[in-house]
mmCIF file with all atom_site columns, C-alpha atoms in Angstrom:
data_model
loop_
_atom_site.group_PDB
_atom_site.id
_atom_site.type_symbol
_atom_site.label_atom_id
_atom_site.label_alt_id
_atom_site.label_comp_id
_atom_site.label_asym_id
_atom_site.label_entity_id
_atom_site.label_seq_id
_atom_site.pdbx_PDB_ins_code
_atom_site.Cartn_x
_atom_site.Cartn_y
_atom_site.Cartn_z
_atom_site.occupancy
_atom_site.B_iso_or_equiv
_atom_site.pdbx_formal_charge
_atom_site.auth_seq_id
_atom_site.auth_comp_id
_atom_site.auth_asym_id
_atom_site.auth_atom_id
_atom_site.pdbx_PDB_model_num
ATOM 1   C CA . UNK A 1 1   ? -55.609 50.410 -55.489 1.00 0.00 ? 1   UNK A CA 1
ATOM 2   C CA . UNK A 1 2   ? -58.592 48.162 -56.272 1.00 0.00 ? 2   UNK A CA 1
ATOM 3   C CA . UNK A 1 3   ? -60.627 47.241 -53.199 1.00 0.00 ? 3   UNK A CA 1
ATOM 4   C CA . UNK A 1 4   ? -63.891 45.297 -52.756 1.00 0.00 ? 4   UNK A CA 1
ATOM 5   C CA . UNK A 1 5   ? -64.838 45.177 -49.081 1.00 0.00 ? 5   UNK A CA 1
ATOM 6   C CA . UNK A 1 6   ? -68.338 43.681 -49.064 1.00 0.00 ? 6   UNK A CA 1
ATOM 7   C CA . UNK A 1 7   ? -68.054 40.258 -47.423 1.00 0.00 ? 7   UNK A CA 1
ATOM 8   C CA . UNK A 1 8   ? -70.971 38.775 -49.341 1.00 0.00 ? 8   UNK A CA 1
ATOM 9   C CA . UNK A 1 9   ? -70.360 40.219 -52.805 1.00 0.00 ? 9   UNK A CA 1
ATOM 10  C CA . UNK A 1 10  ? -66.916 41.763 -52.628 1.00 0.00 ? 10  UNK A CA 1
ATOM 11  C CA . UNK A 1 11  ? -65.229 40.173 -55.628 1.00 0.00 ? 11  UNK A CA 1
ATOM 12  C CA . UNK A 1 12  ? -63.027 41.739 -58.295 1.00 0.00 ? 12  UNK A CA 1
ATOM 13  C CA . UNK A 1 13  ? -63.200 40.456 -61.884 1.00 0.00 ? 13  UNK A CA 1
ATOM 14  C CA . UNK A 1 14  ? -60.854 41.801 -64.565 1.00 0.00 ? 14  UNK A CA 1
ATOM 15  C CA . UNK A 1 15  ? -60.969 40.755 -68.229 1.00 0.00 ? 15  UNK A CA 1
ATOM 16  C CA . UNK A 1 16  ? -58.856 42.052 -71.128 1.00 0.00 ? 16  UNK A CA 1
ATOM 17  C CA . UNK A 1 17  ? -58.569 41.144 -74.788 1.00 0.00 ? 17  UNK A CA 1
ATOM 18  C CA . UNK A 1 18  ? -54.874 41.997 -74.630 1.00 0.00 ? 18  UNK A CA 1
ATOM 19  C CA . UNK A 1 19  ? -52.842 42.612 -71.436 1.00 0.00 ? 19  UNK A CA 1
ATOM 20  C CA . UNK A 1 20  ? -53.532 43.171 -67.751 1.00 0.00 ? 20  UNK A CA 1
ATOM 21  C CA . UNK A 1 21  ? -50.876 45.064 -65.769 1.00 0.00 ? 21  UNK A CA 1
ATOM 22  C CA . UNK A 1 22  ? -51.483 45.157 -62.012 1.00 0.00 ? 22  UNK A CA 1
ATOM 23  C CA . UNK A 1 23  ? -49.159 47.768 -60.535 1.00 0.00 ? 23  UNK A CA 1
ATOM 24  C CA . UNK A 1 24  ? -51.318 48.659 -57.517 1.00 0.00 ? 24  UNK A CA 1
ATOM 25  C CA . UNK A 1 25  ? -52.602 46.572 -54.631 1.00 0.00 ? 25  UNK A CA 1
ATOM 26  C CA . UNK A 1 26  ? -55.743 44.507 -55.260 1.00 0.00 ? 26  UNK A CA 1
ATOM 27  C CA . UNK A 1 27  ? -57.921 43.449 -52.296 1.00 0.00 ? 27  UNK A CA 1
ATOM 28  C CA . UNK A 1 28  ? -61.267 41.638 -52.122 1.00 0.00 ? 28  UNK A CA 1
ATOM 29  C CA . UNK A 1 29  ? -63.114 39.617 -49.525 1.00 0.00 ? 29  UNK A CA 1
ATOM 30  C CA . UNK A 1 30  ? -64.646 37.111 -51.940 1.00 0.00 ? 30  UNK A CA 1
ATOM 31  C CA . UNK A 1 31  ? -62.080 36.561 -54.654 1.00 0.00 ? 31  UNK A CA 1
ATOM 32  C CA . UNK A 1 32  ? -60.027 38.106 -57.454 1.00 0.00 ? 32  UNK A CA 1
ATOM 33  C CA . UNK A 1 33  ? -60.239 36.924 -61.060 1.00 0.00 ? 33  UNK A CA 1
ATOM 34  C CA . UNK A 1 34  ? -58.009 38.306 -63.826 1.00 0.00 ? 34  UNK A CA 1
ATOM 35  C CA . UNK A 1 35  ? -58.061 36.897 -67.365 1.00 0.00 ? 35  UNK A CA 1
ATOM 36  C CA . UNK A 1 36  ? -56.216 38.263 -70.397 1.00 0.00 ? 36  UNK A CA 1
ATOM 37  C CA . UNK A 1 37  ? -55.778 36.862 -73.894 1.00 0.00 ? 37  UNK A CA 1
ATOM 38  C CA . UNK A 1 38  ? -52.159 38.021 -73.764 1.00 0.00 ? 38  UNK A CA 1
ATOM 39  C CA . UNK A 1 39  ? -50.114 38.777 -70.642 1.00 0.00 ? 39  UNK A CA 1
ATOM 40  C CA . UNK A 1 40  ? -50.983 39.194 -66.973 1.00 0.00 ? 40  UNK A CA 1
ATOM 41  C CA . UNK A 1 41  ? -48.260 41.077 -65.088 1.00 0.00 ? 41  UNK A CA 1
ATOM 42  C CA . UNK A 1 42  ? -48.315 41.657 -61.322 1.00 0.00 ? 42  UNK A CA 1
ATOM 43  C CA . UNK A 1 43  ? -45.815 43.960 -59.630 1.00 0.00 ? 43  UNK A CA 1
ATOM 44  C CA . UNK A 1 44  ? -47.865 44.588 -56.472 1.00 0.00 ? 44  UNK A CA 1
ATOM 45  C CA . UNK A 1 45  ? -50.010 42.437 -54.162 1.00 0.00 ? 45  UNK A CA 1
ATOM 46  C CA . UNK A 1 46  ? -53.291 40.571 -54.454 1.00 0.00 ? 46  UNK A CA 1
ATOM 47  C CA . UNK A 1 47  ? -55.289 39.691 -51.334 1.00 0.00 ? 47  UNK A CA 1
ATOM 48  C CA . UNK A 1 48  ? -58.265 37.678 -52.585 1.00 0.00 ? 48  UNK A CA 1
ATOM 49  C CA . UNK A 1 49  ? -59.575 36.627 -49.152 1.00 0.00 ? 49  UNK A CA 1
ATOM 50  C CA . UNK A 1 50  ? -59.153 39.850 -47.218 1.00 0.00 ? 50  UNK A CA 1
ATOM 51  C CA . UNK A 1 51  ? -61.700 38.877 -44.540 1.00 0.00 ? 51  UNK A CA 1
ATOM 52  C CA . UNK A 1 52  ? -59.862 35.561 -43.930 1.00 0.00 ? 52  UNK A CA 1
ATOM 53  C CA . UNK A 1 53  ? -62.956 33.365 -44.159 1.00 0.00 ? 53  UNK A CA 1
ATOM 54  C CA . UNK A 1 54  ? -63.070 30.145 -46.206 1.00 0.00 ? 54  UNK A CA 1
ATOM 55  C CA . UNK A 1 55  ? -63.918 31.785 -49.542 1.00 0.00 ? 55  UNK A CA 1
ATOM 56  C CA . UNK A 1 56  ? -61.894 34.090 -51.721 1.00 0.00 ? 56  UNK A CA 1
ATOM 57  C CA . UNK A 1 57  ? -59.843 32.493 -54.471 1.00 0.00 ? 57  UNK A CA 1
ATOM 58  C CA . UNK A 1 58  ? -57.309 34.151 -56.765 1.00 0.00 ? 58  UNK A CA 1
ATOM 59  C CA . UNK A 1 59  ? -57.746 32.907 -60.345 1.00 0.00 ? 59  UNK A CA 1
ATOM 60  C CA . UNK A 1 60  ? -55.184 34.507 -62.644 1.00 0.00 ? 60  UNK A CA 1
ATOM 61  C CA . UNK A 1 61  ? -55.119 33.483 -66.295 1.00 0.00 ? 61  UNK A CA 1
ATOM 62  C CA . UNK A 1 62  ? -52.836 34.676 -69.073 1.00 0.00 ? 62  UNK A CA 1
ATOM 63  C CA . UNK A 1 63  ? -53.166 33.366 -72.635 1.00 0.00 ? 63  UNK A CA 1
ATOM 64  C CA . UNK A 1 64  ? -56.880 32.912 -72.045 1.00 0.00 ? 64  UNK A CA 1
ATOM 65  C CA . UNK A 1 65  ? -57.439 32.403 -75.774 1.00 0.00 ? 65  UNK A CA 1
ATOM 66  C CA . UNK A 1 66  ? -54.788 29.616 -75.885 1.00 0.00 ? 66  UNK A CA 1
ATOM 67  C CA . UNK A 1 67  ? -52.844 31.407 -78.623 1.00 0.00 ? 67  UNK A CA 1
ATOM 68  C CA . UNK A 1 68  ? -49.444 30.717 -76.958 1.00 0.00 ? 68  UNK A CA 1
ATOM 69  C CA . UNK A 1 69  ? -48.956 34.500 -76.766 1.00 0.00 ? 69  UNK A CA 1
ATOM 70  C CA . UNK A 1 70  ? -49.669 35.239 -73.119 1.00 0.00 ? 70  UNK A CA 1
ATOM 71  C CA . UNK A 1 71  ? -47.425 34.880 -70.070 1.00 0.00 ? 71  UNK A CA 1
ATOM 72  C CA . UNK A 1 72  ? -48.208 35.230 -66.374 1.00 0.00 ? 72  UNK A CA 1
ATOM 73  C CA . UNK A 1 73  ? -45.422 37.219 -64.723 1.00 0.00 ? 73  UNK A CA 1
ATOM 74  C CA . UNK A 1 74  ? -44.929 38.328 -61.116 1.00 0.00 ? 74  UNK A CA 1
ATOM 75  C CA . UNK A 1 75  ? -42.278 40.887 -60.269 1.00 0.00 ? 75  UNK A CA 1
ATOM 76  C CA . UNK A 1 76  ? -39.723 40.365 -57.503 1.00 0.00 ? 76  UNK A CA 1
ATOM 77  C CA . UNK A 1 77  ? -41.790 42.146 -54.815 1.00 0.00 ? 77  UNK A CA 1
ATOM 78  C CA . UNK A 1 78  ? -45.193 40.807 -55.838 1.00 0.00 ? 78  UNK A CA 1
ATOM 79  C CA . UNK A 1 79  ? -47.389 38.521 -53.757 1.00 0.00 ? 79  UNK A CA 1
ATOM 80  C CA . UNK A 1 80  ? -50.710 36.688 -53.881 1.00 0.00 ? 80  UNK A CA 1
ATOM 81  C CA . UNK A 1 81  ? -52.684 35.522 -50.836 1.00 0.00 ? 81  UNK A CA 1
ATOM 82  C CA . UNK A 1 82  ? -56.019 33.706 -51.146 1.00 0.00 ? 82  UNK A CA 1
ATOM 83  C CA . UNK A 1 83  ? -58.047 30.720 -50.020 1.00 0.00 ? 83  UNK A CA 1
ATOM 84  C CA . UNK A 1 84  ? -56.960 28.940 -53.208 1.00 0.00 ? 84  UNK A CA 1
ATOM 85  C CA . UNK A 1 85  ? -54.600 30.196 -55.896 1.00 0.00 ? 85  UNK A CA 1
ATOM 86  C CA . UNK A 1 86  ? -54.985 29.104 -59.529 1.00 0.00 ? 86  UNK A CA 1
ATOM 87  C CA . UNK A 1 87  ? -52.486 30.457 -62.071 1.00 0.00 ? 87  UNK A CA 1
ATOM 88  C CA . UNK A 1 88  ? -52.234 29.654 -65.783 1.00 0.00 ? 88  UNK A CA 1
ATOM 89  C CA . UNK A 1 89  ? -50.353 30.991 -68.793 1.00 0.00 ? 89  UNK A CA 1
ATOM 90  C CA . UNK A 1 90  ? -48.178 30.001 -71.715 1.00 0.00 ? 90  UNK A CA 1
ATOM 91  C CA . UNK A 1 91  ? -45.239 30.655 -69.374 1.00 0.00 ? 91  UNK A CA 1
ATOM 92  C CA . UNK A 1 92  ? -45.691 31.323 -65.659 1.00 0.00 ? 92  UNK A CA 1
ATOM 93  C CA . UNK A 1 93  ? -43.204 33.187 -63.461 1.00 0.00 ? 93  UNK A CA 1
ATOM 94  C CA . UNK A 1 94  ? -44.262 33.365 -59.820 1.00 0.00 ? 94  UNK A CA 1
ATOM 95  C CA . UNK A 1 95  ? -43.075 35.186 -56.754 1.00 0.00 ? 95  UNK A CA 1
ATOM 96  C CA . UNK A 1 96  ? -44.604 34.831 -53.261 1.00 0.00 ? 96  UNK A CA 1
ATOM 97  C CA . UNK A 1 97  ? -47.764 32.666 -53.304 1.00 0.00 ? 97  UNK A CA 1
ATOM 98  C CA . UNK A 1 98  ? -49.611 31.794 -50.082 1.00 0.00 ? 98  UNK A CA 1
ATOM 99  C CA . UNK A 1 99  ? -52.938 29.948 -50.072 1.00 0.00 ? 99  UNK A CA 1
ATOM 100 C CA . UNK A 1 100 ? -54.933 28.949 -47.012 1.00 0.00 ? 100 UNK A CA 1
ATOM 101 C CA . UNK A 1 101 ? -55.740 25.765 -48.919 1.00 0.00 ? 101 UNK A CA 1
ATOM 102 C CA . UNK A 1 102 ? -54.226 24.854 -52.310 1.00 0.00 ? 102 UNK A CA 1
ATOM 103 C CA . UNK A 1 103 ? -52.049 26.250 -55.088 1.00 0.00 ? 103 UNK A CA 1
ATOM 104 C CA . UNK A 1 104 ? -52.173 25.195 -58.741 1.00 0.00 ? 104 UNK A CA 1
ATOM 105 C CA . UNK A 1 105 ? -49.772 26.615 -61.332 1.00 0.00 ? 105 UNK A CA 1
ATOM 106 C CA . UNK A 1 106 ? -50.044 25.447 -64.943 1.00 0.00 ? 106 UNK A CA 1
ATOM 107 C CA . UNK A 1 107 ? -48.041 26.597 -67.970 1.00 0.00 ? 107 UNK A CA 1
ATOM 108 C CA . UNK A 1 108 ? -48.157 25.301 -71.502 1.00 0.00 ? 108 UNK A CA 1
ATOM 109 C CA . UNK A 1 109 ? -44.411 25.923 -71.692 1.00 0.00 ? 109 UNK A CA 1
ATOM 110 C CA . UNK A 1 110 ? -42.238 26.817 -68.642 1.00 0.00 ? 110 UNK A CA 1
ATOM 111 C CA . UNK A 1 111 ? -42.821 27.523 -64.942 1.00 0.00 ? 111 UNK A CA 1
ATOM 112 C CA . UNK A 1 112 ? -40.325 29.521 -62.863 1.00 0.00 ? 112 UNK A CA 1
ATOM 113 C CA . UNK A 1 113 ? -40.842 29.881 -59.099 1.00 0.00 ? 113 UNK A CA 1
ATOM 114 C CA . UNK A 1 114 ? -38.744 32.714 -57.693 1.00 0.00 ? 114 UNK A CA 1
ATOM 115 C CA . UNK A 1 115 ? -40.160 32.800 -54.147 1.00 0.00 ? 115 UNK A CA 1
ATOM 116 C CA . UNK A 1 116 ? -42.044 30.510 -51.785 1.00 0.00 ? 116 UNK A CA 1
ATOM 117 C CA . UNK A 1 117 ? -45.151 28.656 -52.941 1.00 0.00 ? 117 UNK A CA 1
ATOM 118 C CA . UNK A 1 118 ? -47.286 27.503 -49.999 1.00 0.00 ? 118 UNK A CA 1
ATOM 119 C CA . UNK A 1 119 ? -50.556 25.612 -49.705 1.00 0.00 ? 119 UNK A CA 1
ATOM 120 C CA . UNK A 1 120 ? -51.171 25.796 -45.965 1.00 0.00 ? 120 UNK A CA 1
ATOM 121 C CA . UNK A 1 121 ? -53.894 23.122 -45.793 1.00 0.00 ? 121 UNK A CA 1
ATOM 122 C CA . UNK A 1 122 ? -53.983 21.690 -49.294 1.00 0.00 ? 122 UNK A CA 1
ATOM 123 C CA . UNK A 1 123 ? -52.009 20.451 -52.252 1.00 0.00 ? 123 UNK A CA 1
ATOM 124 C CA . UNK A 1 124 ? -49.482 22.282 -54.375 1.00 0.00 ? 124 UNK A CA 1
ATOM 125 C CA . UNK A 1 125 ? -49.558 21.169 -58.013 1.00 0.00 ? 125 UNK A CA 1
ATOM 126 C CA . UNK A 1 126 ? -47.106 22.738 -60.482 1.00 0.00 ? 126 UNK A CA 1
ATOM 127 C CA . UNK A 1 127 ? -47.136 21.659 -64.122 1.00 0.00 ? 127 UNK A CA 1
ATOM 128 C CA . UNK A 1 128 ? -45.045 22.892 -67.027 1.00 0.00 ? 128 UNK A CA 1
ATOM 129 C CA . UNK A 1 129 ? -45.516 21.621 -70.543 1.00 0.00 ? 129 UNK A CA 1
ATOM 130 C CA . UNK A 1 130 ? -41.744 21.824 -70.753 1.00 0.00 ? 130 UNK A CA 1
ATOM 131 C CA . UNK A 1 131 ? -39.548 22.963 -67.832 1.00 0.00 ? 131 UNK A CA 1
ATOM 132 C CA . UNK A 1 132 ? -40.199 23.697 -64.165 1.00 0.00 ? 132 UNK A CA 1
ATOM 133 C CA . UNK A 1 133 ? -37.563 25.469 -62.088 1.00 0.00 ? 133 UNK A CA 1
ATOM 134 C CA . UNK A 1 134 ? -37.329 27.026 -58.657 1.00 0.00 ? 134 UNK A CA 1
ATOM 135 C CA . UNK A 1 135 ? -34.842 29.583 -57.389 1.00 0.00 ? 135 UNK A CA 1
ATOM 136 C CA . UNK A 1 136 ? -33.133 29.150 -54.019 1.00 0.00 ? 136 UNK A CA 1
ATOM 137 C CA . UNK A 1 137 ? -35.935 31.189 -52.421 1.00 0.00 ? 137 UNK A CA 1
ATOM 138 C CA . UNK A 1 138 ? -38.579 29.162 -54.242 1.00 0.00 ? 138 UNK A CA 1
ATOM 139 C CA . UNK A 1 139 ? -39.428 26.715 -51.462 1.00 0.00 ? 139 UNK A CA 1
ATOM 140 C CA . UNK A 1 140 ? -42.543 24.633 -52.154 1.00 0.00 ? 140 UNK A CA 1
ATOM 141 C CA . UNK A 1 141 ? -44.728 23.451 -49.260 1.00 0.00 ? 141 UNK A CA 1
ATOM 142 C CA . UNK A 1 142 ? -48.128 21.741 -49.185 1.00 0.00 ? 142 UNK A CA 1
ATOM 143 C CA . UNK A 1 143 ? -50.012 18.740 -47.858 1.00 0.00 ? 143 UNK A CA 1
ATOM 144 C CA . UNK A 1 144 ? -49.069 16.948 -51.082 1.00 0.00 ? 144 UNK A CA 1
ATOM 145 C CA . UNK A 1 145 ? -46.655 18.357 -53.659 1.00 0.00 ? 145 UNK A CA 1
ATOM 146 C CA . UNK A 1 146 ? -46.698 17.341 -57.326 1.00 0.00 ? 146 UNK A CA 1
ATOM 147 C CA . UNK A 1 147 ? -44.208 18.951 -59.718 1.00 0.00 ? 147 UNK A CA 1
ATOM 148 C CA . UNK A 1 148 ? -44.177 17.949 -63.393 1.00 0.00 ? 148 UNK A CA 1
ATOM 149 C CA . UNK A 1 149 ? -42.033 19.096 -66.312 1.00 0.00 ? 149 UNK A CA 1
ATOM 150 C CA . UNK A 1 150 ? -43.927 17.143 -68.927 1.00 0.00 ? 150 UNK A CA 1
ATOM 151 C CA . UNK A 1 151 ? -41.571 17.404 -71.911 1.00 0.00 ? 151 UNK A CA 1
ATOM 152 C CA . UNK A 1 152 ? -38.568 19.064 -70.283 1.00 0.00 ? 152 UNK A CA 1
ATOM 153 C CA . UNK A 1 153 ? -36.531 19.421 -67.092 1.00 0.00 ? 153 UNK A CA 1
ATOM 154 C CA . UNK A 1 154 ? -37.348 19.918 -63.433 1.00 0.00 ? 154 UNK A CA 1
ATOM 155 C CA . UNK A 1 155 ? -34.562 21.932 -61.761 1.00 0.00 ? 155 UNK A CA 1
ATOM 156 C CA . UNK A 1 156 ? -35.215 22.774 -58.110 1.00 0.00 ? 156 UNK A CA 1
ATOM 157 C CA . UNK A 1 157 ? -32.909 25.043 -56.108 1.00 0.00 ? 157 UNK A CA 1
ATOM 158 C CA . UNK A 1 158 ? -35.454 25.460 -53.284 1.00 0.00 ? 158 UNK A CA 1
ATOM 159 C CA . UNK A 1 159 ? -36.748 22.950 -50.752 1.00 0.00 ? 159 UNK A CA 1
ATOM 160 C CA . UNK A 1 160 ? -39.827 20.812 -51.331 1.00 0.00 ? 160 UNK A CA 1
ATOM 161 C CA . UNK A 1 161 ? -41.927 19.662 -48.344 1.00 0.00 ? 161 UNK A CA 1
ATOM 162 C CA . UNK A 1 162 ? -45.167 17.661 -48.259 1.00 0.00 ? 162 UNK A CA 1
ATOM 163 C CA . UNK A 1 163 ? -46.466 17.978 -44.700 1.00 0.00 ? 163 UNK A CA 1
ATOM 164 C CA . UNK A 1 164 ? -49.175 15.308 -44.899 1.00 0.00 ? 164 UNK A CA 1
ATOM 165 C CA . UNK A 1 165 ? -48.564 12.944 -47.809 1.00 0.00 ? 165 UNK A CA 1
ATOM 166 C CA . UNK A 1 166 ? -46.302 12.527 -50.838 1.00 0.00 ? 166 UNK A CA 1
ATOM 167 C CA . UNK A 1 167 ? -43.850 14.461 -52.958 1.00 0.00 ? 167 UNK A CA 1
ATOM 168 C CA . UNK A 1 168 ? -43.960 13.479 -56.628 1.00 0.00 ? 168 UNK A CA 1
ATOM 169 C CA . UNK A 1 169 ? -41.496 14.988 -59.109 1.00 0.00 ? 169 UNK A CA 1
ATOM 170 C CA . UNK A 1 170 ? -41.585 13.966 -62.768 1.00 0.00 ? 170 UNK A CA 1
ATOM 171 C CA . UNK A 1 171 ? -39.634 15.232 -65.791 1.00 0.00 ? 171 UNK A CA 1
ATOM 172 C CA . UNK A 1 172 ? -39.699 14.179 -69.407 1.00 0.00 ? 172 UNK A CA 1
ATOM 173 C CA . UNK A 1 173 ? -35.970 14.954 -69.511 1.00 0.00 ? 173 UNK A CA 1
ATOM 174 C CA . UNK A 1 174 ? -33.778 15.693 -66.455 1.00 0.00 ? 174 UNK A CA 1
ATOM 175 C CA . UNK A 1 175 ? -34.477 16.082 -62.734 1.00 0.00 ? 175 UNK A CA 1
ATOM 176 C CA . UNK A 1 176 ? -32.021 18.132 -60.638 1.00 0.00 ? 176 UNK A CA 1
ATOM 177 C CA . UNK A 1 177 ? -32.517 18.888 -56.935 1.00 0.00 ? 177 UNK A CA 1
ATOM 178 C CA . UNK A 1 178 ? -30.161 21.228 -55.095 1.00 0.00 ? 178 UNK A CA 1
ATOM 179 C CA . UNK A 1 179 ? -31.964 21.462 -51.741 1.00 0.00 ? 179 UNK A CA 1
ATOM 180 C CA . UNK A 1 180 ? -33.785 19.045 -49.459 1.00 0.00 ? 180 UNK A CA 1
ATOM 181 C CA . UNK A 1 181 ? -36.882 17.104 -50.514 1.00 0.00 ? 181 UNK A CA 1
ATOM 182 C CA . UNK A 1 182 ? -39.162 15.823 -47.732 1.00 0.00 ? 182 UNK A CA 1
ATOM 183 C CA . UNK A 1 183 ? -42.347 13.800 -47.976 1.00 0.00 ? 183 UNK A CA 1
ATOM 184 C CA . UNK A 1 184 ? -44.354 12.885 -44.900 1.00 0.00 ? 184 UNK A CA 1
ATOM 185 C CA . UNK A 1 185 ? -45.066 9.559  -46.583 1.00 0.00 ? 185 UNK A CA 1
ATOM 186 C CA . UNK A 1 186 ? -43.332 8.850  -49.900 1.00 0.00 ? 186 UNK A CA 1
ATOM 187 C CA . UNK A 1 187 ? -41.005 10.719 -52.248 1.00 0.00 ? 187 UNK A CA 1
ATOM 188 C CA . UNK A 1 188 ? -41.157 9.615  -55.881 1.00 0.00 ? 188 UNK A CA 1
ATOM 189 C CA . UNK A 1 189 ? -38.878 11.180 -58.503 1.00 0.00 ? 189 UNK A CA 1
ATOM 190 C CA . UNK A 1 190 ? -38.852 10.113 -62.148 1.00 0.00 ? 190 UNK A CA 1
ATOM 191 C CA . UNK A 1 191 ? -36.633 11.418 -64.958 1.00 0.00 ? 191 UNK A CA 1
ATOM 192 C CA . UNK A 1 192 ? -36.909 10.517 -68.618 1.00 0.00 ? 192 UNK A CA 1
ATOM 193 C CA . UNK A 1 193 ? -33.167 11.129 -68.962 1.00 0.00 ? 193 UNK A CA 1
ATOM 194 C CA . UNK A 1 194 ? -30.778 12.043 -66.130 1.00 0.00 ? 194 UNK A CA 1
ATOM 195 C CA . UNK A 1 195 ? -31.361 12.574 -62.412 1.00 0.00 ? 195 UNK A CA 1
ATOM 196 C CA . UNK A 1 196 ? -29.005 14.582 -60.174 1.00 0.00 ? 196 UNK A CA 1
ATOM 197 C CA . UNK A 1 197 ? -29.693 14.729 -56.432 1.00 0.00 ? 197 UNK A CA 1
ATOM 198 C CA . UNK A 1 198 ? -27.468 17.208 -54.592 1.00 0.00 ? 198 UNK A CA 1
ATOM 199 C CA . UNK A 1 199 ? -29.200 17.347 -51.188 1.00 0.00 ? 199 UNK A CA 1
ATOM 200 C CA . UNK A 1 200 ? -30.949 15.049 -48.752 1.00 0.00 ? 200 UNK A CA 1
ATOM 201 C CA . UNK A 1 201 ? -34.187 13.312 -49.733 1.00 0.00 ? 201 UNK A CA 1
ATOM 202 C CA . UNK A 1 202 ? -36.395 12.100 -46.846 1.00 0.00 ? 202 UNK A CA 1
ATOM 203 C CA . UNK A 1 203 ? -39.527 9.962  -46.757 1.00 0.00 ? 203 UNK A CA 1
ATOM 204 C CA . UNK A 1 204 ? -40.677 10.259 -43.150 1.00 0.00 ? 204 UNK A CA 1
ATOM 205 C CA . UNK A 1 205 ? -43.130 7.363  -42.843 1.00 0.00 ? 205 UNK A CA 1
ATOM 206 C CA . UNK A 1 206 ? -43.314 5.876  -46.364 1.00 0.00 ? 206 UNK A CA 1
#
């Protein structure tokens, strides 16, 4: 277990020229940063804002050298809690992500969301250079939600909810939604090729 308890200076910073494997709980009051040139793998939990104030971000970066040889991977029982969560990698596979404010997930290639992604009081922005998918448990919730599969598909089995403003879903190829999509204002979905909507889409006030 890695723990930094000092409220003023209690941050954890991990840097590796190859891989970072986090198989034990990581807890800090003022933030957790992990950057690896290759892979970052998390099978445990990260609490980056353990004192629950307004500071304490989790910034987790695989493929830090932009060599296209580093994935960010969370195991099925892994979780990250923080004020803000920022994740990047060549591919990004996420499990449970909960931010007091915002969540940003960026992959040069594919993003897979296998559990809930929540920005309690901020935006959720998910960008894949190719595909973005969510499993049935991969519900996405934020003030605003933007999901982009730049040169590929967006395939969402989980719900998408924007509590305050818009939902925007964009794919270079196909968009498929298999659960409800709800925007407090507008819902905008754009597909370069085909769009398949298999569940209700609601724009509350747009």
